[in-house]
Amino acid sequence: MSTSITDGTDDVSDIADPTGFNCTQILLADDNAGDCALLQEAFSEAGIAARFVVARNGIEAMELLARGAGGFHLLILDIKLPGMNGANILDHVKQRADLGGLVTYMMTQSDSPAHRARCSAADGYFTKAHDWSGCVATARAIAARFKSGMTGLTP
């Protein structure tokens, strides 16, 4: 399996995935390049073929959503994004009918109850894992929940 990374200007047509995980277009919004790279590699290591479009701030994420609303299957948002925070983007996504089928996951450095409460409308929430095994486990959990229809990582 492989992941590919784009800035959103390339063709984002689906990539065949023999594992059956049909979430091929992932919008990842995070300003930390290291965290983005680690998560993308973890999806690849977990055997998930995906095309990541990376937004480095909230404004860029909103522009990519406006431009390719129907093309994304999964949105992973860092809560603390510059420009517009991930929680506000989540609110916007949940209000738009054309984004109704978009699965959303929130990620953060903190596992605070306040962050969890602010992101309760998301399909899932996870803390950033900075070790390899934690990232691969997160990617596998997202794939398993997505495939089974149980999109949330938290009870």
XYZ file of N, CA and C in Angstrom:
465
model
N 0.833 -1.179 0.000
C 0.000 0.000 0.000
C 0.877 1.241 0.000
N 0.300 2.307 -0.472
C 1.060 3.544 -0.457
C 0.126 4.703 -0.170
N 0.713 5.755 0.327
C -0.020 6.995 0.481
C 0.607 7.989 -0.464
N -0.173 8.892 -0.940
C 0.388 9.980 -1.723
C -0.046 11.274 -1.087
N 0.752 12.272 -1.293
C 0.515 13.560 -0.656
C 0.389 14.616 -1.739
N -0.575 15.477 -1.595
C -0.773 16.549 -2.559
C -1.111 17.827 -1.827
N -0.938 18.922 -2.521
C -1.299 20.213 -1.937
C -2.712 20.630 -2.326
N -3.438 19.742 -2.986
C -4.814 20.032 -3.354
C -4.986 20.513 -4.779
N -3.894 20.677 -5.526
C -4.013 21.143 -6.906
C -4.030 19.992 -7.904
N -3.672 18.777 -7.471
C -3.653 17.619 -8.350
C -5.047 17.026 -8.509
N -5.176 16.138 -9.495
C -6.397 15.358 -9.654
C -6.537 14.477 -8.423
N -7.699 14.448 -7.825
C -7.894 13.649 -6.624
C -8.862 12.500 -6.878
N -8.710 11.844 -8.037
C -9.559 10.700 -8.335
C -9.180 9.539 -7.428
N -10.128 8.653 -7.193
C -9.926 7.553 -6.257
C -8.751 6.671 -6.639
N -8.123 6.122 -5.631
C -7.028 5.184 -5.780
C -7.573 3.815 -5.390
N -7.290 2.790 -6.206
C -7.766 1.439 -5.891
C -7.137 0.976 -4.586
N -7.921 0.343 -3.743
C -7.442 -0.145 -2.463
C -7.923 -1.572 -2.260
N -7.049 -2.560 -2.409
C -7.471 -3.954 -2.278
C -7.886 -4.339 -0.871
N -7.622 -3.511 0.148
C -8.029 -3.852 1.506
C -9.520 -3.605 1.720
N -10.160 -2.896 0.808
C -11.571 -2.594 0.969
C -11.823 -1.305 1.721
N -10.789 -0.638 2.174
C -10.950 0.641 2.856
C -11.083 1.692 1.769
N -12.299 2.152 1.524
C -12.575 3.013 0.380
C -12.400 4.490 0.665
N -11.802 4.832 1.749
C -11.549 6.230 2.070
C -10.248 6.641 1.420
N -10.313 6.993 0.165
C -9.074 7.263 -0.551
C -8.675 8.724 -0.533
N -9.589 9.607 -0.260
C -9.291 11.043 -0.259
C -9.411 11.571 1.168
N -8.278 11.905 1.751
C -8.251 12.372 3.129
C -7.731 13.798 3.161
N -8.526 14.695 3.720
C -8.058 16.057 3.967
C -7.515 16.088 5.388
N -6.222 16.340 5.515
C -5.542 16.408 6.802
C -5.171 17.863 7.052
N -5.741 18.451 8.085
C -5.480 19.851 8.417
C -4.659 19.911 9.700
N -3.371 20.217 9.535
C -2.462 20.304 10.672
C -1.278 21.170 10.264
N -0.884 22.083 11.128
C 0.228 22.977 10.817
C 1.587 22.392 11.174
N 1.619 21.220 11.781
C 2.872 20.587 12.149
C 3.250 19.556 11.086
N 4.259 19.884 10.274
C 4.665 19.016 9.163
C 5.107 17.638 9.659
N 5.764 17.590 10.800
C 6.203 16.310 11.351
C 5.036 15.411 11.718
N 4.005 15.983 12.337
C 2.815 15.200 12.687
C 2.101 14.702 11.429
N 2.033 15.549 10.407
C 1.400 15.150 9.139
C 2.131 13.976 8.517
N 3.445 14.084 8.433
C 4.243 13.027 7.826
C 4.111 11.718 8.604
N 4.139 11.801 9.918
C 4.031 10.610 10.750
C 2.677 9.922 10.554
N 1.608 10.685 10.533
C 0.280 10.099 10.357
C 0.125 9.489 8.956
N 0.633 10.167 7.935
C 0.549 9.647 6.570
C 1.326 8.345 6.432
N 2.513 8.291 6.990
C 3.306 7.063 6.940
C 2.627 5.945 7.732
N 1.981 6.307 8.826
C 1.277 5.308 9.633
C 0.123 4.689 8.848
N -0.609 5.488 8.079
C -1.681 4.938 7.239
C -1.096 3.962 6.230
N 0.018 4.314 5.631
C 0.675 3.433 4.669
C 1.123 2.134 5.340
N 1.760 2.247 6.494
C 2.225 1.073 7.235
C 1.057 0.174 7.642
N -0.091 0.779 7.912
C -1.280 0.021 8.299
C -1.952 -0.636 7.084
N -1.400 -0.405 5.887
C -1.933 -1.040 4.687
C -3.097 -0.302 4.063
N -3.172 0.998 4.288
C -4.290 1.789 3.788
C -3.799 2.682 2.655
N -4.285 2.405 1.446
C -3.946 3.259 0.306
C -4.801 4.510 0.397
N -4.161 5.643 0.448
C -4.901 6.898 0.603
C -4.147 8.026 -0.074
N -4.909 9.000 -0.484
C -4.325 10.233 -1.007
C -4.637 11.321 0.009
N -3.591 11.870 0.578
C -3.730 12.936 1.562
C -3.588 14.280 0.876
N -4.511 15.161 1.178
C -4.390 16.560 0.802
C -4.185 17.288 2.121
N -3.077 18.009 2.227
C -2.703 18.625 3.498
C -2.966 20.123 3.464
N -3.674 20.590 4.478
C -3.888 22.018 4.702
C -3.062 22.404 5.916
N -2.275 23.455 5.815
C -1.386 23.872 6.900
C -2.022 24.875 7.854
N -3.244 25.342 7.525
C -3.952 26.253 8.431
C -5.447 26.127 8.174
N -6.226 26.741 9.033
C -7.675 26.621 8.942
C -8.273 27.256 7.702
N -7.712 28.370 7.266
C -8.228 29.043 6.068
C -8.006 28.159 4.840
N -6.823 27.568 4.743
C -6.533 26.668 3.625
C -7.462 25.451 3.648
N -7.732 24.915 4.824
C -8.655 23.782 4.937
C -10.051 24.162 4.436
N -10.513 25.341 4.823
C -11.831 25.790 4.369
C -11.860 25.971 2.851
N -10.791 26.511 2.277
C -10.724 26.681 0.827
C -10.735 25.337 0.112
N -9.992 24.366 0.635
C -9.967 23.030 0.027
C -11.329 22.354 0.133
N -12.001 22.534 1.255
C -13.346 21.967 1.404
C -14.318 22.602 0.413
N -14.205 23.902 0.212
C -15.093 24.590 -0.735
C -14.828 24.128 -2.165
N -13.577 23.894 -2.479
C -13.194 23.512 -3.830
C -13.473 22.040 -4.136
N -13.349 21.178 -3.129
C -13.491 19.747 -3.387
C -14.419 19.053 -2.427
N -15.528 19.699 -2.093
C -16.435 19.201 -1.061
C -16.802 17.738 -1.234
N -17.166 17.325 -2.431
C -17.596 15.948 -2.638
C -16.467 14.964 -2.828
N -15.240 15.453 -2.942
C -14.117 14.579 -3.223
C -13.440 13.978 -2.010
N -13.731 14.493 -0.820
C -13.092 13.984 0.381
C -14.017 13.009 1.091
N -13.423 11.941 1.618
C -14.170 10.946 2.380
C -13.926 11.070 3.872
N -12.775 11.617 4.221
C -12.382 11.717 5.620
C -11.670 13.042 5.828
N -12.019 13.717 6.909
C -11.391 14.972 7.307
C -10.783 14.767 8.684
N -9.461 14.969 8.777
C -8.772 14.901 10.063
C -8.306 16.311 10.390
N -8.801 16.843 11.490
C -8.542 18.232 11.875
C -7.775 18.320 13.181
N -6.693 19.093 13.174
C -6.036 19.465 14.419
C -6.927 20.526 15.073
N -7.095 20.457 16.358
C -7.943 21.442 17.030
C -7.316 22.830 16.981
N -6.014 22.904 17.190
C -5.338 24.213 17.266
C -4.654 24.535 15.942
N -5.442 24.981 14.975
C -4.915 25.404 13.676
C -4.815 26.925 13.639
N -3.784 27.458 13.006
C -3.741 28.910 12.809
C -4.783 29.334 11.776
N -5.237 30.554 11.863
C -6.209 31.080 10.896
C -7.640 30.826 11.282
N -7.981 29.596 11.524
C -9.316 29.181 11.964
C -9.125 27.834 12.646
N -9.559 27.714 13.885
C -9.279 26.471 14.600
C -10.152 25.314 14.104
N -9.690 24.116 14.386
C -10.362 22.914 13.912
C -11.791 22.762 14.407
N -12.055 23.199 15.629
C -13.412 23.100 16.164
C -14.380 23.985 15.375
N -13.931 25.170 14.970
C -14.785 26.042 14.152
C -15.001 25.474 12.760
N -13.972 24.851 12.198
C -14.129 24.191 10.898
C -15.131 23.052 11.024
N -15.032 22.287 12.098
C -15.983 21.195 12.343
C -17.412 21.723 12.381
N -17.634 22.819 13.085
C -18.975 23.420 13.135
C -19.468 23.755 11.728
N -18.604 24.336 10.929
C -18.951 24.700 9.553
C -19.304 23.457 8.726
N -18.496 22.422 8.838
C -18.731 21.185 8.083
C -20.087 20.590 8.456
N -20.397 20.560 9.720
C -21.647 19.944 10.177
C -22.879 20.750 9.752
N -22.714 22.021 9.403
C -23.835 22.856 8.966
C -24.078 22.777 7.468
N -23.118 22.255 6.710
C -23.238 22.220 5.251
C -23.810 20.892 4.781
N -24.931 20.955 4.076
C -25.586 19.746 3.578
C -24.696 18.983 2.608
N -23.912 19.690 1.786
C -23.065 19.011 0.804
C -21.883 18.286 1.443
N -21.646 18.512 2.724
C -20.580 17.815 3.437
C -21.134 16.815 4.451
N -22.409 16.516 4.339
C -23.076 15.646 5.302
C -22.482 14.254 5.424
N -21.911 13.725 4.353
C -21.341 12.382 4.395
C -19.871 12.345 4.754
N -19.284 13.503 5.000
C -17.861 13.573 5.301
C -17.601 13.115 6.733
N -16.774 12.102 6.882
C -16.414 11.590 8.204
C -15.337 12.502 8.781
N -15.515 12.911 10.032
C -14.600 13.866 10.651
C -13.957 13.290 11.907
N -12.659 13.484 12.014
C -11.901 13.117 13.205
C -11.134 14.332 13.680
N -11.148 14.557 14.963
C -10.399 15.646 15.575
C -9.169 15.053 16.248
N -8.057 15.775 16.164
C -6.847 15.332 16.859
C -6.242 16.516 17.603
N -5.584 16.187 18.690
C -4.991 17.227 19.518
C -3.861 16.647 20.351
N -3.063 17.520 20.899
C -1.994 17.122 21.827
C -2.584 16.778 23.195
N -3.739 17.350 23.498
C -4.333 17.244 24.825
C -5.528 16.292 24.828
N -5.697 15.619 25.919
C -6.868 14.750 26.069
C -7.822 15.362 27.100
N -7.877 16.691 27.136
C -8.665 17.371 28.159
C -10.165 17.207 27.903
N -10.947 17.138 28.961
C -12.398 17.054 28.819
C -12.974 18.241 28.041
N -12.374 19.415 28.188
C -12.867 20.599 27.470
C -12.704 20.419 25.964
N -11.566 19.883 25.531
C -11.366 19.627 24.100
C -12.362 18.583 23.594
N -12.522 17.516 24.347
C -13.472 16.467 23.938
C -14.892 17.029 23.817
N -15.287 17.837 24.776
C -16.634 18.416 24.749
C -16.806 19.335 23.541
N -15.794 20.138 23.251
C -15.871 21.077 22.124
C -15.971 20.352 20.782
N -15.489 19.129 20.740
C -15.440 18.368 19.483
C -16.427 17.210 19.463
N -17.451 17.277 20.278
C -18.384 16.153 20.391
C -19.159 15.879 19.102
N -19.242 16.842 18.204
C -19.950 16.627 16.937
C -19.125 15.818 15.940
N -17.843 15.634 16.207
C -16.984 14.859 15.304
C -17.304 13.380 15.415
N -16.958 12.640 14.370
C -17.161 11.192 14.376
C -16.136 10.485 15.252
N -15.011 11.132 15.501
C -13.975 10.543 16.341
C -13.020 11.598 16.840
N -12.278 11.234 17.856
C -11.346 12.147 18.512
C -10.150 11.314 18.945
N -8.956 11.777 18.683
C -7.774 11.073 19.170
C -6.667 12.053 19.509
N -5.835 11.647 20.456
C -4.675 12.457 20.789
C -3.536 12.051 19.860
N -2.717 13.024 19.513
C -1.590 12.766 18.613
C -0.609 11.822 19.294
N -0.264 10.798 18.576
C 0.747 9.864 19.059
C 2.064 10.231 18.391
N 3.087 10.423 19.183
C 4.372 10.817 18.617
C 5.345 9.647 18.525
N 4.845 8.467 18.818
C 5.672 7.290 18.622
C 5.067 6.480 17.474
N 5.901 5.747 16.802
C 5.489 5.029 15.601
C 4.335 4.063 15.860
N 4.442 3.243 16.882
C 3.400 2.242 17.130
C 2.062 2.905 17.455
N 2.088 4.032 18.154
C 0.846 4.744 18.458
C 0.179 5.295 17.211
N 0.981 5.814 16.287
C 0.424 6.342 15.032
C -0.176 5.230 14.177
N 0.521 4.114 14.070
C 0.005 2.994 13.272
C -1.275 2.460 13.905
N -1.307 2.378 15.224
C -2.521 1.917 15.913
C -3.693 2.865 15.648
N -3.435 4.173 15.649
C -4.483 5.150 15.346
C -4.993 4.965 13.925
N -4.093 4.819 12.969
C -4.491 4.626 11.571
C -5.324 3.358 11.409
N -4.906 2.288 12.043
C -5.661 1.018 11.958
C -7.035 1.160 12.605
N -7.101 1.874 13.719
C -8.388 2.061 14.399
C -9.346 2.877 13.535
N -8.834 3.932 12.892
C -9.687 4.728 12.006
C -10.185 3.867 10.854
N -9.301 3.101 10.248
C -9.690 2.243 9.125
C -10.719 1.204 9.546
N -10.499 0.567 10.678
C -11.436 -0.463 11.147
C -12.799 0.126 11.459
N -12.819 1.257 12.117
C -14.098 1.887 12.456
C -14.802 2.404 11.210
N -14.022 2.926 10.284
C -14.597 3.457 9.050
C -15.222 2.324 8.234
N -14.501 1.211 8.102
C -14.996 0.078 7.315
C -16.239 -0.545 7.934
N -16.281 -0.585 9.256
C -17.414 -1.229 9.922
C -18.616 -0.309 10.090
N -18.440 0.968 9.761
C -19.539 1.903 9.910
C -19.589 2.551 11.281
N -18.734 2.127 12.197
C -18.651 2.750 13.516
C -17.518 3.757 13.453
N -17.842 4.986 13.094
C -16.803 5.949 12.759
C -16.067 6.526 13.955
N -16.630 6.490 15.130
C -15.987 7.131 16.269
C -14.918 6.279 16.906
N -13.827 6.890 17.332
C -12.786 6.187 18.063
C -13.085 6.130 19.550
N -13.987 6.973 19.998
C -14.291 7.027 21.418
C -15.694 6.505 21.648
N -15.948 5.939 22.825
C -17.296 5.396 23.103
C -18.357 6.474 23.119
